[in-house]
Short mmCIF file of C-alpha atoms in Angstrom, two decimals:
data_model
loop_
_atom_site.label_atom_id
_atom_site.label_comp_id
_atom_site.label_asym_id
_atom_site.label_seq_id
_atom_site.Cartn_x
_atom_site.Cartn_y
_atom_site.Cartn_z
CA MET H 29 -137.37 3.93 -34.00
CA GLY H 30 -135.01 6.24 -32.32
CA ASN H 31 -136.89 5.82 -29.11
CA ARG H 32 -136.43 2.02 -29.15
CA ARG H 33 -132.63 2.12 -29.68
CA THR H 34 -131.82 4.46 -26.85
CA PRO H 35 -132.37 2.06 -23.95
CA ARG H 36 -130.54 -0.72 -25.72
CA LEU H 37 -127.47 1.49 -26.18
CA ARG H 38 -127.60 2.55 -22.62
CA HIS H 39 -127.75 -1.05 -21.44
CA LEU H 40 -124.90 -2.02 -23.73
CA HIS H 41 -122.80 0.86 -22.46
CA HIS H 42 -123.48 -0.19 -18.91
CA ARG H 43 -122.42 -3.75 -19.63
CA VAL H 44 -119.18 -2.63 -21.27
CA ARG H 45 -118.20 -0.52 -18.32
CA ARG H 46 -118.75 -3.43 -15.96
CA THR H 47 -116.49 -5.73 -17.99
CA PRO H 48 -113.04 -5.88 -16.25
CA HIS H 49 -110.03 -4.91 -18.21
CA PRO H 50 -107.31 -7.54 -18.56
CA ARG H 51 -104.69 -5.11 -17.23
CA HIS H 52 -106.77 -4.34 -14.18
CA PRO H 53 -107.76 -7.61 -12.53
CA PRO H 54 -110.44 -7.48 -9.90
CA ASN H 55 -109.46 -6.84 -6.29
CA ARG H 56 -108.35 -9.91 -4.40
CA ARG H 57 -107.41 -10.47 -0.82
CA PRO H 58 -103.61 -10.48 -0.13
CA GLN H 59 -102.16 -13.85 0.41
CA VAL H 60 -100.75 -14.58 3.89
CA LEU H 61 -97.09 -15.37 3.46
CA ALA H 62 -95.35 -17.85 5.72
CA HIS H 63 -92.96 -16.54 8.43
CA PRO H 64 -89.39 -16.29 7.05
CA HIS H 65 -88.00 -17.98 10.19
CA PRO H 66 -88.95 -21.54 10.98
CA HIS H 67 -89.06 -20.87 14.76
CA PRO H 68 -91.22 -18.22 16.41
CA PRO H 69 -89.48 -15.22 18.04
CA PRO H 70 -88.59 -15.53 21.76
CA PRO H 71 -91.23 -14.27 24.16
CA ARG H 72 -90.82 -10.78 25.58
CA PRO H 73 -89.72 -10.42 29.20
CA PRO H 74 -92.46 -9.54 31.67
CA PRO H 75 -92.85 -5.85 32.38
CA ARG H 76 -90.80 -4.50 35.30
CA PRO H 77 -92.98 -3.59 38.27
CA ASP H 78 -93.11 0.08 39.17
CA PRO H 79 -91.16 1.08 42.33
CA PRO H 80 -93.23 2.07 45.36
CA ARG H 81 -94.05 5.71 45.70
CA GLY H 82 -91.57 7.81 47.63
CA ARG H 83 -88.64 5.46 47.00
CA THR H 84 -86.06 5.60 44.27
CA PRO H 85 -84.95 2.25 42.83
CA PRO H 86 -81.29 1.51 43.54
CA PRO H 87 -78.93 2.06 40.65
CA PRO H 88 -77.62 -1.00 38.86
CA PRO H 89 -74.28 -2.30 40.12
CA LEU H 90 -71.22 -0.97 38.37
CA PRO H 91 -69.08 -3.36 36.39
CA PRO H 92 -65.81 -4.39 38.01
CA ALA H 93 -63.00 -1.96 37.38
CA ASP H 94 -60.14 -3.02 35.23
CA PRO H 95 -56.79 -3.52 36.97
CA PRO H 96 -54.46 -0.53 36.66
CA VAL H 97 -52.06 -0.68 33.79
CA ARG H 98 -48.47 -0.50 35.02
CA HIS H 99 -45.40 0.24 33.05
CA PRO H 100 -43.20 -2.87 32.67
CA HIS H 101 -40.07 -0.93 33.69
CA ARG H 102 -41.65 0.86 36.65
CA PRO H 103 -41.30 -0.96 39.98
CA ARG H 104 -44.44 -1.52 41.97
CA PRO H 105 -44.65 0.21 45.36
CA PRO H 106 -44.03 -2.08 48.31
CA THR H 107 -47.11 -3.25 50.21
CA PRO H 108 -46.79 -3.32 54.01
CA THR H 109 -47.37 -6.65 55.63
CA THR H 110 -49.32 -5.15 58.56
CA PRO H 111 -51.34 -1.91 58.49
CA ARG H 112 -50.26 0.94 60.71
CA ARG H 113 -52.54 1.49 63.69
CA HIS H 114 -52.41 4.20 66.32
CA ARG H 115 -52.82 3.09 69.90
CA LEU H 116 -53.42 5.24 72.96
CA VAL H 117 -51.88 3.87 76.14
CA LEU H 118 -53.25 5.23 79.43
CA GLU H 119 -52.48 4.60 83.05
CA ARG H 120 -54.72 2.22 84.92
CA ALA H 121 -56.46 3.65 87.97
CA ASP H 122 -57.63 1.60 90.91
CA SER H 123 -60.68 3.74 91.69
CA CYS H 124 -61.87 7.32 92.07
CA LEU H 125 -62.59 9.41 95.14
CA HIS H 126 -66.32 8.81 94.69
CA THR H 127 -66.22 4.99 94.65
CA THR H 128 -63.14 4.21 96.71
CA THR H 129 -63.78 2.04 99.75
CA THR H 130 -60.81 3.37 101.67
CA PRO H 131 -60.57 7.14 102.16
CA PRO H 132 -57.21 8.76 101.45
CA THR H 133 -54.77 8.38 104.32
CA SER H 134 -53.56 11.95 103.89
CA PRO H 135 -56.34 14.30 102.69
CA ASP H 136 -53.89 17.21 102.76
CA ALA H 137 -51.57 15.49 100.26
CA THR H 138 -54.54 14.55 98.08
CA LEU H 139 -55.80 18.14 98.02
CA THR H 140 -52.29 19.38 97.23
CA GLN H 141 -52.07 17.11 94.18
CA ILE H 142 -55.53 18.20 93.03
CA CYS H 143 -54.55 21.85 93.32
CA GLU H 144 -51.31 21.16 91.44
CA GLY H 145 -53.29 19.62 88.59
CA LEU H 146 -55.66 22.60 88.46
CA THR H 147 -52.75 25.04 88.48
CA HIS H 148 -51.06 23.23 85.61
CA LEU H 149 -54.37 23.15 83.68
CA HIS H 150 -55.01 26.87 84.14
CA GLU H 151 -51.47 27.82 83.22
CA ALA H 152 -51.91 25.86 79.97
CA GLY H 153 -55.00 27.94 79.18
CA TRP H 154 -57.75 25.45 80.04
CA ILE H 155 -60.64 25.22 82.51
CA HIS H 156 -61.74 21.83 83.81
CA GLY H 157 -65.33 22.87 84.49
CA ASP H 158 -66.50 19.69 86.27
CA LEU H 159 -64.24 19.04 89.24
CA LYS H 160 -65.82 16.50 91.58
CA PRO H 161 -64.84 13.26 93.40
CA ALA H 162 -65.97 11.07 90.47
CA ASN H 163 -63.49 12.84 88.17
CA ILE H 164 -60.46 12.36 90.42
CA LEU H 165 -58.73 9.01 89.85
CA VAL H 166 -56.68 7.25 92.52
CA MET H 167 -53.73 5.27 91.20
CA ALA H 168 -52.21 2.15 92.73
CA ASP H 169 -49.43 4.11 94.43
CA GLY H 170 -51.90 6.61 95.95
CA THR H 171 -51.23 9.47 93.55
CA ILE H 172 -54.03 11.50 92.02
CA ARG H 173 -55.02 12.11 88.38
CA LEU H 174 -57.64 14.51 87.06
CA ALA H 175 -60.01 12.95 84.55
CA ASP H 176 -63.12 13.58 82.43
CA PHE H 177 -62.30 16.60 80.28
CA ASN H 178 -65.55 16.48 78.28
CA THR H 179 -66.60 19.88 79.62
CA ALA H 180 -63.11 21.40 79.55
CA ALA H 181 -62.92 24.75 77.76
CA ARG H 182 -60.01 26.69 76.36
CA LEU H 183 -59.52 30.19 77.72
CA GLU H 184 -59.97 33.11 75.35
CA GLY H 185 -58.42 35.85 77.41
CA THR H 186 -60.08 35.81 80.83
CA HIS H 187 -63.14 33.73 79.90
CA ALA H 188 -64.07 30.55 78.09
CA TYR H 189 -67.22 29.00 76.62
CA ALA H 190 -68.31 25.58 77.81
CA PRO H 191 -71.46 23.42 77.82
CA PRO H 192 -73.61 23.75 80.97
CA PHE H 193 -73.54 20.04 81.83
CA THR H 194 -71.74 19.90 85.17
CA SER H 195 -72.32 18.54 88.67
CA ARG H 196 -74.65 20.96 90.44
CA ASP H 197 -73.22 20.13 93.86
CA HIS H 198 -69.87 21.58 92.79
CA THR H 199 -71.13 24.41 90.55
CA PRO H 200 -70.83 28.02 91.75
CA PRO H 201 -74.09 29.96 92.11
CA GLU H 202 -73.39 32.21 89.12
CA GLN H 203 -73.28 29.10 86.89
CA LEU H 204 -76.43 27.35 88.15
CA TRP H 205 -78.72 29.19 85.71
CA PRO H 206 -76.33 30.78 83.21
CA GLU H 207 -77.09 32.59 80.00
CA MET H 208 -76.31 30.63 76.86
CA ASP H 209 -75.56 31.53 73.27
CA GLU H 210 -74.44 29.58 70.22
CA ARG H 211 -71.00 29.06 71.79
CA GLY H 212 -72.24 27.79 75.18
CA THR H 213 -72.06 29.39 78.62
CA ARG H 214 -69.47 31.96 79.52
CA THR H 215 -67.21 30.67 82.29
CA GLN H 216 -63.91 31.53 83.96
CA PRO H 217 -61.24 29.79 86.09
CA SER H 218 -63.00 30.73 89.33
CA VAL H 219 -65.48 27.88 88.76
CA ASP H 220 -62.67 25.39 89.44
CA VAL H 221 -61.68 27.31 92.59
CA TRP H 222 -65.25 27.06 93.89
CA ALA H 223 -65.35 23.34 93.15
CA PHE H 224 -62.02 22.90 94.94
CA GLY H 225 -63.43 24.59 98.05
CA ILE H 226 -66.43 22.23 98.08
CA LEU H 227 -64.15 19.24 97.51
CA ALA H 228 -61.71 20.28 100.25
CA HIS H 229 -64.48 20.61 102.84
CA THR H 230 -65.93 17.23 101.82
CA LEU H 231 -62.59 15.41 102.03
CA LEU H 232 -61.54 16.98 105.33
CA THR H 233 -64.87 16.74 107.18
CA GLY H 234 -67.14 14.42 105.17
CA THR H 235 -69.90 17.07 104.94
CA HIS H 236 -70.99 19.72 102.44
CA PRO H 237 -70.31 23.35 103.36
CA LEU H 238 -73.85 24.36 102.32
CA PRO H 239 -76.94 23.10 104.19
CA GLY H 240 -79.38 20.72 102.54
CA ALA H 241 -80.05 17.01 102.33
CA THR H 242 -80.53 16.95 98.54
CA THR H 243 -78.82 18.51 95.57
CA ALA H 244 -81.77 20.81 94.89
CA ALA H 245 -81.74 22.05 98.50
CA ARG H 246 -78.00 22.75 98.36
CA CYS H 247 -78.43 24.62 95.07
CA ASP H 248 -81.09 26.80 96.68
CA ALA H 249 -78.74 27.40 99.60
CA ALA H 250 -75.96 28.40 97.19
CA THR H 251 -78.30 30.89 95.51
CA ARG H 252 -79.28 32.42 98.86
CA TYR H 253 -75.62 32.53 99.84
CA ALA H 254 -74.77 34.47 96.69
CA ARG H 255 -77.54 36.97 97.53
CA GLY H 256 -76.24 37.39 101.08
CA THR H 257 -79.17 35.75 102.89
CA GLN H 258 -77.38 32.46 103.68
CA GLN H 259 -74.09 31.68 105.41
CA LEU H 260 -71.64 28.84 104.96
CA HIS H 261 -71.82 25.94 107.39
CA LEU H 262 -68.13 25.23 107.84
CA SER H 263 -67.20 22.46 110.23
CA THR H 264 -65.64 23.51 113.52
CA THR H 265 -63.14 20.64 113.28
CA LEU H 266 -61.28 22.35 110.46
CA PRO H 267 -57.92 23.96 111.25
CA PRO H 268 -57.94 27.77 110.96
CA THR H 269 -55.72 27.70 107.86
CA TRP H 270 -58.06 25.37 106.01
CA GLN H 271 -61.10 27.36 107.13
CA LYS H 272 -59.57 30.46 105.60
CA ILE H 273 -58.70 28.63 102.36
CA ILE H 274 -62.20 27.15 101.96
CA ARG H 275 -63.94 30.40 102.86
CA ASP H 276 -61.91 32.35 100.30
CA SER H 277 -62.45 29.68 97.65
CA LEU H 278 -66.21 29.91 98.24
CA ALA H 279 -66.41 33.68 97.99
CA ARG H 280 -69.76 35.04 96.78
CA THR H 281 -68.35 36.83 93.74
CA PRO H 282 -65.88 35.26 91.28
CA THR H 283 -63.49 38.21 91.52
CA ASP H 284 -63.03 37.64 95.28
CA ARG H 285 -61.79 34.08 94.83
CA PRO H 286 -58.02 33.50 94.58
CA ASP H 287 -56.33 32.19 91.46
CA THR H 288 -54.97 28.66 91.45
CA HIS H 289 -51.34 29.76 91.72
CA THR H 290 -52.04 31.65 94.97
CA LEU H 291 -54.31 28.85 96.13
CA LEU H 292 -51.58 26.24 95.60
CA THR H 293 -49.12 28.20 97.73
CA ARG H 294 -51.63 28.41 100.58
CA VAL H 295 -52.62 24.73 100.27
CA ARG H 296 -48.99 23.60 100.47
CA HIS H 297 -48.44 25.78 103.52
CA ALA H 298 -51.55 24.40 105.23
CA SER H 299 -50.55 20.79 104.46
CA HIS H 300 -47.05 21.23 105.97
CA HIS H 301 -48.21 23.03 109.11
CA ARG H 302 -51.22 21.02 110.07
#
């Protein structure tokens, strides 16, 4: 009899355990509540595209600055009606010695004025460095002005440092292939004396004192002249005083050339006694 009751009790126990308790209702799915707002939320803005590689996007513009706060009892500074501007007034030149259609009526007076300008420049402690007909302006009254001081250099004792960009036809042989450093090429006032000698021979005779039909040929002749294997080709139409001035100005070594103060005295004497 005990064997018959055992399965019945087990079945009854199983049925009791499966009966849900009133305090523990069976699991149910959560109810979907309605949205608290009657309208749906606004859509999100589209994503911002990535900037291209290698470029930084520009920063956003700054907001406008607030006007400065001024004290009610402090007067405001006066505002000028017209801004101040600096103006540079220069003389107007008719032409230069390189482009003038009429040659100077008195080459001696022209050379004297050029030498006076060089003397004044050297006494002020400067070297022109590029004296040539294109840099000599002719005014309406016939007077002369030196121009183009891009290659001018200030003297530091007996020498100066300047860029090597000059006219090769009027450059002395020691400056045709100069040594350069971070400050430029080392130069001295004798370069202007050499250029004056070339310019004086060109104005007085219309020819170059060194042989050659091109600039390169005349530069080679200047190099040979500095070495002592070439001679100057001075015109025979020159007066003896001007021949001496040009020959001394075109001396082979810079130390043998006269300074501009001595050169000016000799040029004035040659102009008055020609």
